[in-house]
PDB file of C-alpha atoms and ligand atoms in Angstrom:
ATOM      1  CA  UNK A   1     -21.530   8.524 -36.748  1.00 66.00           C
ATOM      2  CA  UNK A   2     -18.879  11.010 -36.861  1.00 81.00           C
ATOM      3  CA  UNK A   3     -19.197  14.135 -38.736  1.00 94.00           C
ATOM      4  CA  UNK A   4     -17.531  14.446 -42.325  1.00 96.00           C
ATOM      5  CA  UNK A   5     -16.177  16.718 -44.851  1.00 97.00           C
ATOM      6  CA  UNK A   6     -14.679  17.193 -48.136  1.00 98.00           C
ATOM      7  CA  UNK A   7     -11.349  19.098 -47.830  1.00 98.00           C
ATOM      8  CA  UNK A   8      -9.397  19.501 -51.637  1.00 98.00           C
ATOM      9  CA  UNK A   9     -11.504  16.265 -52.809  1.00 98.00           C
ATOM     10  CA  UNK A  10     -10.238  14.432 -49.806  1.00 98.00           C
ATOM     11  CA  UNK A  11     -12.628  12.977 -46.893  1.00 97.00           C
ATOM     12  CA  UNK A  12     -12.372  13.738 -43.084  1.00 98.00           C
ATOM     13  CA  UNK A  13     -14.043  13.339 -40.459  1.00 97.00           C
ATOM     14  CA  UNK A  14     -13.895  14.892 -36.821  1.00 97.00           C
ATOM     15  CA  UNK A  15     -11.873  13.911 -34.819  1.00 95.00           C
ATOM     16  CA  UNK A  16     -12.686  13.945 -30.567  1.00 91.00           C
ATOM     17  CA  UNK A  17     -11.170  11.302 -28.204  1.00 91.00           C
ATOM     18  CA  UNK A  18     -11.234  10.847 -23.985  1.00 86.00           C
ATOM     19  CA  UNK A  19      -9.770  13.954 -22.047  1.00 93.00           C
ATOM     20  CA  UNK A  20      -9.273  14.022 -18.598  1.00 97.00           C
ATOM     21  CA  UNK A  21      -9.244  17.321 -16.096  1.00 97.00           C
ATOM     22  CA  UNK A  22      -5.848  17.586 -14.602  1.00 98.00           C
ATOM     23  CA  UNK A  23      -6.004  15.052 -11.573  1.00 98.00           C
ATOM     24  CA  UNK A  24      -7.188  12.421 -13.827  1.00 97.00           C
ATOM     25  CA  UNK A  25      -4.426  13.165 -16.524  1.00 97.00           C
ATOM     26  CA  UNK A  26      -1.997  12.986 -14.340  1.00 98.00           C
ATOM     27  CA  UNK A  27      -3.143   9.969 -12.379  1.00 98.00           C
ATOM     28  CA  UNK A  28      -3.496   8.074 -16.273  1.00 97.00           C
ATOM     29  CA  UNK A  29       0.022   9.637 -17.150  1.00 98.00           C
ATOM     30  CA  UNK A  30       1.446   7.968 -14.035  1.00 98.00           C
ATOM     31  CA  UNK A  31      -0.338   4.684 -14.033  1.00 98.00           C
ATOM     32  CA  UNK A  32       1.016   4.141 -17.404  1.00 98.00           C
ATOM     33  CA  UNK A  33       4.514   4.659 -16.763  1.00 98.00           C
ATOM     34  CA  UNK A  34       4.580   2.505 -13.868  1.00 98.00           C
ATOM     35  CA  UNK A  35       3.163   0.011 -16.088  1.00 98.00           C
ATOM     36  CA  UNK A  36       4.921  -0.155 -18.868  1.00 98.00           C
ATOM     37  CA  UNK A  37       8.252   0.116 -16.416  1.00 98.00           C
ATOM     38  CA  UNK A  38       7.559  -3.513 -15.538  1.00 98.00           C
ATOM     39  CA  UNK A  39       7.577  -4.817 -19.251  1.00 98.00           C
ATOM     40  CA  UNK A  40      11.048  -6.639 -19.359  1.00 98.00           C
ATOM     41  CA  UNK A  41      12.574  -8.342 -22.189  1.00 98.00           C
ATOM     42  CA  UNK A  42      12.376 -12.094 -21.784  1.00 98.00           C
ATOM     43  CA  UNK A  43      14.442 -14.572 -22.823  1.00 97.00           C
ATOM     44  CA  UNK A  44      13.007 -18.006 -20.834  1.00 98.00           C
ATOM     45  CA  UNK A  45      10.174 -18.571 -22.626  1.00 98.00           C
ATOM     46  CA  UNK A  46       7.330 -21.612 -21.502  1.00 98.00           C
ATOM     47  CA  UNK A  47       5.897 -23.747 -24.525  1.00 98.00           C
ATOM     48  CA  UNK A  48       2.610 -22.626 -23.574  1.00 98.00           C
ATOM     49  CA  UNK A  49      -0.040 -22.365 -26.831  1.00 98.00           C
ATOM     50  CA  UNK A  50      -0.888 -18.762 -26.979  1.00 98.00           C
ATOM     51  CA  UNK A  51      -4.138 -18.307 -29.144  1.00 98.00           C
ATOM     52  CA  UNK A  52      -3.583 -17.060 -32.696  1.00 98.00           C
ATOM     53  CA  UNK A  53      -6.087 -14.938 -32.258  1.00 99.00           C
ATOM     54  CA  UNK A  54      -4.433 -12.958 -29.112  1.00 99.00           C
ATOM     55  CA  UNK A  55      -1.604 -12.742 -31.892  1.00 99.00           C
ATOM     56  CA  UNK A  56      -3.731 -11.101 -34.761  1.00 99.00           C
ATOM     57  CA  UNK A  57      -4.837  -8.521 -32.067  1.00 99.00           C
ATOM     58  CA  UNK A  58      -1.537  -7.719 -31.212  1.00 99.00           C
ATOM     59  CA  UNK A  59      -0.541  -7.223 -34.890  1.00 99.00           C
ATOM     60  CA  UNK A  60      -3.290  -4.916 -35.892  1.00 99.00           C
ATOM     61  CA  UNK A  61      -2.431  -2.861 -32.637  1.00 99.00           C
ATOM     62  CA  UNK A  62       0.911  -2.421 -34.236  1.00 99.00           C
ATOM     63  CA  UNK A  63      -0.666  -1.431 -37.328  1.00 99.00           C
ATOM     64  CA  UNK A  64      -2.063   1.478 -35.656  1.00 98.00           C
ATOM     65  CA  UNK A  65       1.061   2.962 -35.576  1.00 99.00           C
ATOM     66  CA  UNK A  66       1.951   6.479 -37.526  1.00 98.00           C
ATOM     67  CA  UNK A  67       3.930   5.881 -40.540  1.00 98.00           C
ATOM     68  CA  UNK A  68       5.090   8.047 -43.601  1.00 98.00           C
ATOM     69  CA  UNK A  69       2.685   9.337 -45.650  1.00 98.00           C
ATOM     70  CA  UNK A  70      -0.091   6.537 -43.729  1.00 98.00           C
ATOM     71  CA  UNK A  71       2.063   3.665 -46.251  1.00 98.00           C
ATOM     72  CA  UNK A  72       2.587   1.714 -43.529  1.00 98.00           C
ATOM     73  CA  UNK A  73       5.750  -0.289 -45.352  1.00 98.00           C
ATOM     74  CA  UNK A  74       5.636  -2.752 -42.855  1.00 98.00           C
ATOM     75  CA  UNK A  75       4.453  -6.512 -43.046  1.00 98.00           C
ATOM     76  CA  UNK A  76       4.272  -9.135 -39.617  1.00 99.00           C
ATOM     77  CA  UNK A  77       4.683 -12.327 -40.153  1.00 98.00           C
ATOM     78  CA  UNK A  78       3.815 -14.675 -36.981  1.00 99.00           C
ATOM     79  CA  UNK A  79       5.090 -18.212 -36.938  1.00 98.00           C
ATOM     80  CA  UNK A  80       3.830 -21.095 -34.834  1.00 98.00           C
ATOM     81  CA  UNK A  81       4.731 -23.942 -37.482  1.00 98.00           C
ATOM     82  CA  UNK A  82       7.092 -25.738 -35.081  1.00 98.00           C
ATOM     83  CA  UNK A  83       9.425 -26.739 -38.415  1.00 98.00           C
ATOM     84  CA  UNK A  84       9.415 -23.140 -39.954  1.00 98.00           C
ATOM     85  CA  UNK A  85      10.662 -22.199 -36.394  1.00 98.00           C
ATOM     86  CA  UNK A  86      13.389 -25.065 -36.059  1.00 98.00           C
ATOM     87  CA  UNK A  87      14.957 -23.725 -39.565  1.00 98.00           C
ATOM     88  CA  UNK A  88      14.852 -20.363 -38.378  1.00 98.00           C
ATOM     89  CA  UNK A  89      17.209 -21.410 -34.846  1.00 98.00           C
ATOM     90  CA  UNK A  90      19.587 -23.342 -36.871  1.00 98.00           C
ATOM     91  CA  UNK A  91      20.083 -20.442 -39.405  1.00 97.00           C
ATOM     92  CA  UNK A  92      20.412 -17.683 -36.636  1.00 97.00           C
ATOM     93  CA  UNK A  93      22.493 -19.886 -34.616  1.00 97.00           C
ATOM     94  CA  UNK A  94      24.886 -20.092 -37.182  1.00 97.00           C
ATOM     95  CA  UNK A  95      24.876 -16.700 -37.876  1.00 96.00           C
ATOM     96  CA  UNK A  96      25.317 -15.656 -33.518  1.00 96.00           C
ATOM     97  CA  UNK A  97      27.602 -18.350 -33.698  1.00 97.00           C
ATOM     98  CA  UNK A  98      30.071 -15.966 -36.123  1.00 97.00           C
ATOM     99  CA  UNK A  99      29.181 -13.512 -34.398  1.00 96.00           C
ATOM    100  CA  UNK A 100      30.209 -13.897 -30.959  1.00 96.00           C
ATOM    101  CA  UNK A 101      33.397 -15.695 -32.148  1.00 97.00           C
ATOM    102  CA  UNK A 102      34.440 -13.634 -34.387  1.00 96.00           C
ATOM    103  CA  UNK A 103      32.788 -10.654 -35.713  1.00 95.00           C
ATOM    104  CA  UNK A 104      31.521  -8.993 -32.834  1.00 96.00           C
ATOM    105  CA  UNK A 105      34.701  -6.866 -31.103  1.00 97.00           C
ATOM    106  CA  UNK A 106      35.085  -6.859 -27.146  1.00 97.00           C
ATOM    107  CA  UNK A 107      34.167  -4.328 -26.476  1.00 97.00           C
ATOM    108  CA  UNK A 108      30.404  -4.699 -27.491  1.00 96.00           C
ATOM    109  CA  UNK A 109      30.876  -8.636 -26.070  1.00 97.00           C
ATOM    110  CA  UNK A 110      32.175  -6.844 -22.768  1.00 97.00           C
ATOM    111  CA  UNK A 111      28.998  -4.324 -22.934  1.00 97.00           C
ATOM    112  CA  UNK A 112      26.428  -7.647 -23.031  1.00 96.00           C
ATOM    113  CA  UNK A 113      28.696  -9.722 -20.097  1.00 96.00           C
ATOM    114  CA  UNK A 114      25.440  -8.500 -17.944  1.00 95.00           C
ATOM    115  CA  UNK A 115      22.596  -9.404 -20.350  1.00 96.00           C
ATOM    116  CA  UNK A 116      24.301 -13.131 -20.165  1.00 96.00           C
ATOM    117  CA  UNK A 117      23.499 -13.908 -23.923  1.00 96.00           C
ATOM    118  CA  UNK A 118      25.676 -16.235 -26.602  1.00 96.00           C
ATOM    119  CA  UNK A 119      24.896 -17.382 -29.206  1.00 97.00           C
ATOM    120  CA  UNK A 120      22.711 -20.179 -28.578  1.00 97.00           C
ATOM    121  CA  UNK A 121      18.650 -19.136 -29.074  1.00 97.00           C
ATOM    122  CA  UNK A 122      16.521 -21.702 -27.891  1.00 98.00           C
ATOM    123  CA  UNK A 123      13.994 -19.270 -27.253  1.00 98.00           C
ATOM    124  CA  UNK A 124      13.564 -19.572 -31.502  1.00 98.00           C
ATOM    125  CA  UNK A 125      11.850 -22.439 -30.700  1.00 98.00           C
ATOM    126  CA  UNK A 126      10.223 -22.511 -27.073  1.00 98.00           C
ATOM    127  CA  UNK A 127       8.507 -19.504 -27.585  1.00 98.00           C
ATOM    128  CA  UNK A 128       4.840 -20.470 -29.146  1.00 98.00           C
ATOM    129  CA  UNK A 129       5.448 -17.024 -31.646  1.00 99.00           C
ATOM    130  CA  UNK A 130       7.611 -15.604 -33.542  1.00 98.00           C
ATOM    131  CA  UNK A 131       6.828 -12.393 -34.887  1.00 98.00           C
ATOM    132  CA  UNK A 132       8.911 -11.286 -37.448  1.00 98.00           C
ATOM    133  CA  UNK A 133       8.540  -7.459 -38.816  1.00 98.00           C
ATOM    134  CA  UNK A 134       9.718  -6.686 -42.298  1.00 98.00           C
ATOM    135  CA  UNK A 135      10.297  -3.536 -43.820  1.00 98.00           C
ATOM    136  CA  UNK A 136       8.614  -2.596 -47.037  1.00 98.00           C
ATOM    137  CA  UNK A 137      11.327  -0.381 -49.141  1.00 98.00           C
ATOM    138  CA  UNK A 138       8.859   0.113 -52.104  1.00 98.00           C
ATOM    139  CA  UNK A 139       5.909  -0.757 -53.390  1.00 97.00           C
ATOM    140  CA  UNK A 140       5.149  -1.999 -56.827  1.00 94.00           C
ATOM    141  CA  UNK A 141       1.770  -0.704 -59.163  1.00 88.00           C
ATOM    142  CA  UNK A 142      -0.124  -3.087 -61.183  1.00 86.00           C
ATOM    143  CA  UNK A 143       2.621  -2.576 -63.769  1.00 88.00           C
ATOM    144  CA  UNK A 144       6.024  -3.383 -61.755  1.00 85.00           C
ATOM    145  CA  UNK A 145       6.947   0.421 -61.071  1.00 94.00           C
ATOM    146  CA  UNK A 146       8.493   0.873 -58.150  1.00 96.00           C
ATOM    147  CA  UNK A 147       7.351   3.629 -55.275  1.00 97.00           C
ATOM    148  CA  UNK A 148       9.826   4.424 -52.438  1.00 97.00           C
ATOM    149  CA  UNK A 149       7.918   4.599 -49.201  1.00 98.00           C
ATOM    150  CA  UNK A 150       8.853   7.174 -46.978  1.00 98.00           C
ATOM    151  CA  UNK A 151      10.354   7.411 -43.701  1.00 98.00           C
ATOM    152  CA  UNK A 152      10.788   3.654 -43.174  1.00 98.00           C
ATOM    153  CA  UNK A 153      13.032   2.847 -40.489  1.00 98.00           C
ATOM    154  CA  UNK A 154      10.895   5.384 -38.288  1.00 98.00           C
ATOM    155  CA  UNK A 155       7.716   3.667 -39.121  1.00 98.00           C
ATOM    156  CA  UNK A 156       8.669   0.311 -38.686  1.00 98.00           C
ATOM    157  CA  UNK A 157      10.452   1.578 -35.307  1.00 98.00           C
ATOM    158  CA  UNK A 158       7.059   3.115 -34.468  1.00 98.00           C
ATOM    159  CA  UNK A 159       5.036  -0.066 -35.201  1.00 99.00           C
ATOM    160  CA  UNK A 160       7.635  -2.312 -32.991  1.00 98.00           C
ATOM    161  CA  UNK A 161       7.037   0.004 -29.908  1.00 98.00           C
ATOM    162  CA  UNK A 162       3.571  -0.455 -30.146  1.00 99.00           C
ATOM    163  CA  UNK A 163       3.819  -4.359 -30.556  1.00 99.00           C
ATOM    164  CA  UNK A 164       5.618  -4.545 -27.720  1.00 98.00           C
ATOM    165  CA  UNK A 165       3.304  -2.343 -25.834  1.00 98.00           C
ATOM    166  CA  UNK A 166       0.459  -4.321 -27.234  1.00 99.00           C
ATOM    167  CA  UNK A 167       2.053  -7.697 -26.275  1.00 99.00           C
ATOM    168  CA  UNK A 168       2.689  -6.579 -22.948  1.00 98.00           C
ATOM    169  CA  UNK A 169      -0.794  -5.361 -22.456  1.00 98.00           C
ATOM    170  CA  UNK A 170      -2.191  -8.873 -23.280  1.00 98.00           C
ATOM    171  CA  UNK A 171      -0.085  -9.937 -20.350  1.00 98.00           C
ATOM    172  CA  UNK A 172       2.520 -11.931 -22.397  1.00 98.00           C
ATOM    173  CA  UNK A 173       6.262 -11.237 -23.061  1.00 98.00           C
ATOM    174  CA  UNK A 174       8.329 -10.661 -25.768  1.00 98.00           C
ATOM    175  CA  UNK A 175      12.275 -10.489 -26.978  1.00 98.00           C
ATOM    176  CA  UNK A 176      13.614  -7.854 -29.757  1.00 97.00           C
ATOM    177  CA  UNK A 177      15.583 -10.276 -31.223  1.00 94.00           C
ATOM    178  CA  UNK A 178      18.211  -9.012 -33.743  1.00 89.00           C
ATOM    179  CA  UNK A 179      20.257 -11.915 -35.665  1.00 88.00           C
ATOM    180  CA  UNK A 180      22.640 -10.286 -37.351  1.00 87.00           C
ATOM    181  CA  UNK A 181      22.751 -10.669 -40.517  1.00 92.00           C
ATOM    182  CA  UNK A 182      19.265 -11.611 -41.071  1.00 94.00           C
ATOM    183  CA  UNK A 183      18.584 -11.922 -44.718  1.00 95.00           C
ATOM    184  CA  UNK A 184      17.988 -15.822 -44.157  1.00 97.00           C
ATOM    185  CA  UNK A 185      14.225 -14.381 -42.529  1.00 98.00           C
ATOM    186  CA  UNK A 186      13.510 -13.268 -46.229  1.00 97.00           C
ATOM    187  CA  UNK A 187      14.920 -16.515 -47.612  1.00 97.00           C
ATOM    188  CA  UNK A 188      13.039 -18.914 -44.696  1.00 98.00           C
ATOM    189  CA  UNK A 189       9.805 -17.292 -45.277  1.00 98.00           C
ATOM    190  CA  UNK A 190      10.195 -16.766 -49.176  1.00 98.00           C
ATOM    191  CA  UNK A 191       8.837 -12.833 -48.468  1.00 98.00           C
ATOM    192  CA  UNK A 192       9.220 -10.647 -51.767  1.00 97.00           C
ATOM    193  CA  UNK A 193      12.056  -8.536 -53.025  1.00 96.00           C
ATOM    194  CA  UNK A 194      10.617  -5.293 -51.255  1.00 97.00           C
ATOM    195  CA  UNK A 195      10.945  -6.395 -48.169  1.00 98.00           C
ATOM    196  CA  UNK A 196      13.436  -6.516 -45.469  1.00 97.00           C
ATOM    197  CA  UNK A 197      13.665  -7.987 -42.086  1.00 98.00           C
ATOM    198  CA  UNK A 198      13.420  -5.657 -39.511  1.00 98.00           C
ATOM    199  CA  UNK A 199      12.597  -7.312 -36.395  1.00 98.00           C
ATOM    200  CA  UNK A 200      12.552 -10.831 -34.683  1.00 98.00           C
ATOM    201  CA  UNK A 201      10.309 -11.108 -31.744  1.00 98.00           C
ATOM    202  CA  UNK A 202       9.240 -14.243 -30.228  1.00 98.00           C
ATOM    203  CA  UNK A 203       6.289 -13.503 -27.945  1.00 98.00           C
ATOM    204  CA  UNK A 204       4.722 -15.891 -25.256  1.00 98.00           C
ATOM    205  CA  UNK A 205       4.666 -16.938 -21.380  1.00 98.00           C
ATOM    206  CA  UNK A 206       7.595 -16.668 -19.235  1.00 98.00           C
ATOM    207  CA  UNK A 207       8.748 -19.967 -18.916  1.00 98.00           C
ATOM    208  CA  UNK A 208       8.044 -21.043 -14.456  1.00 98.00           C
ATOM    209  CA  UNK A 209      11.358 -20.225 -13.777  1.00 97.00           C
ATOM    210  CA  UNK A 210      12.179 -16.717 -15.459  1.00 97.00           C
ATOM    211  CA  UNK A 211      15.509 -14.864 -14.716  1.00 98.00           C
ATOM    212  CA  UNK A 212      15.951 -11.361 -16.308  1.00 98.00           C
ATOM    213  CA  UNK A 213      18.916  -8.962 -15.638  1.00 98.00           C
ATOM    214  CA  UNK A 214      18.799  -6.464 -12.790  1.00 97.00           C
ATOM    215  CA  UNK A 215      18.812  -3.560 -14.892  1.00 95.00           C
ATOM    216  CA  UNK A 216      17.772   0.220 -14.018  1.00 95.00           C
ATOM    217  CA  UNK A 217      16.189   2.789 -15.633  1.00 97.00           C
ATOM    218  CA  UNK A 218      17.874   6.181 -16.048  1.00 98.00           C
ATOM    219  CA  UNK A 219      16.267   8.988 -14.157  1.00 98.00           C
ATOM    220  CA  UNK A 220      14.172  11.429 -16.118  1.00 98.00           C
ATOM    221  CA  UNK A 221      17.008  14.209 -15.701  1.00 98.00           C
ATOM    222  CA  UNK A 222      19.523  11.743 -17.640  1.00 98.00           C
ATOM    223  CA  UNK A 223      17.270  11.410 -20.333  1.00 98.00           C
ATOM    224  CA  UNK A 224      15.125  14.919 -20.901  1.00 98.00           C
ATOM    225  CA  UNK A 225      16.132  18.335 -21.278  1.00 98.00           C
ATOM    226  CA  UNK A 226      12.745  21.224 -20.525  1.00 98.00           C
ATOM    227  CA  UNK A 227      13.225  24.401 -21.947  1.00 98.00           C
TER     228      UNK A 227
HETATM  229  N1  IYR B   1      22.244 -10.205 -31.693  1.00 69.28           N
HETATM  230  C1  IYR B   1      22.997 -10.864 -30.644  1.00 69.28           C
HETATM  231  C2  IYR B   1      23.800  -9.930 -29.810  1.00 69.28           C
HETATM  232  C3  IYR B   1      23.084  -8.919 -29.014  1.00 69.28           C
HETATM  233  C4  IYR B   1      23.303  -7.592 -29.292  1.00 69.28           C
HETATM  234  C5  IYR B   1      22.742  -6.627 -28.534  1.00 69.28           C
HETATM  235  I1  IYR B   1      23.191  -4.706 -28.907  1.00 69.28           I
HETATM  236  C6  IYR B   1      21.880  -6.962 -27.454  1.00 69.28           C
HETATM  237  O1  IYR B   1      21.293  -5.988 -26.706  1.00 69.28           O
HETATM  238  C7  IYR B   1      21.663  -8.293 -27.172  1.00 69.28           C
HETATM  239  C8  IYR B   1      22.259  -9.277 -27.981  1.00 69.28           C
HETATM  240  C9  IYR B   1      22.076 -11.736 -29.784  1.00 69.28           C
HETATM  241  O2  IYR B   1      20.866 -11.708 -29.989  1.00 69.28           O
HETATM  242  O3  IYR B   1      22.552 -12.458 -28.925  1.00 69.28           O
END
């Protein structure tokens, strides 16, 4: 049991967690980075069942995440109902359809030439998950007043790195899907007024055969500055 106190009428407790002596920090510091340098986005998914409970896991890891003023204005919802997922193709098929045909200018359609993506997401349905994040704008007391939370998009940002991380830790892959528009989520999955979608990410195996773009990672000196 951890030590507690009473600060301003509020509880804490101590707080101590694992340290390491210098060659051990920097050996965990590297070992990390190589790993999470080989998490890829996905998009050939296999149809292989991934247990819901390997799913629940990966959600409350995400719900570790920092968020404004600990609100946490963020709500998952995972889909493996193979009709809830059918609806959810057609309607952001539609949508990519639009989009690559007409709303999206070439130069962005240039910029994803090497990604190889259209508008066709079969991966909505292959994949055994979807995990789709929503944003919680307010909250609502017991007598309909609304309550802003605070720092939203950063949260919610937050959270998604960590699902990813999580998902890739549980030795599955993932896509950060982004249909755009997306209000039809909110619609599909009848979620309330003070939410938002955020965040479609279908999560599963890699189907056999599993091509992903050569892409490179800039070097640290193109993406830090040390003062
Ligand atoms: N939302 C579209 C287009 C798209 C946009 C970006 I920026 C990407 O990095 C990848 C795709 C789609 O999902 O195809």
């Amino acid at each position: 049991m951890s030590a507690t106190k009473i600060i301003d009428g509020y509880p804490f407790i101590s707080y101590t967690h694992d340290s390491y002596d210098t060659q051990g920090m920097i050996a965990h510091a590297t070992s990390f980075q190589t790993w999470m340098d080989k998490r890829r986005t996905v998009r050939d998914f296999s149809d292989k069942p991934v247990p819901r409970t390997v799913i629940e896991q990966i959600i409350l890891a995400a719900n570790t995440a920092p968020s404004g003023a600990h609100k946490q204005p963020w709500t998952f919802c995972a889909i493996e109902n193979p009709a809830i997922k059918k609806v959810i193709r057609e309607e952001a098929e539609k949508e990519e359809y639009r989009s690559y045909n007409s709303r999206m200018p070439q130069e962005w359609l240039d910029d994803l030439k090497p990604l190889q993506t259209d508008w066709h997401k079969p991966f909505l349905e292959i994949a055994p998950w979807l995990i789709i994040m929503f944003k919680r704008i307010y909250e609502t007391d017991g007598g309909g007043k609304k309550k802003n939370n605070y720092y939203v998009q950063e949260s919610v940002g937050i959270a998604a790195g960590f699902l990813l991380a999580a998902i890739h830790h549980a030795g599955l892959v993932a896509l950060t899907h982004t249909p755009s528009p997306m209000n039809f989520l909110g619609d599909i999955l009848q979620r309330p007024e003070n939410e938002k979608p955020f965040l479609l990410v279908p999560v599963g195996y890699p189907a056999d055969e599993c091509w992903v773009p050569d892409i490179h990672r800039k070097p640290l000196e193109d993406v830090a500055v040390f003062y």
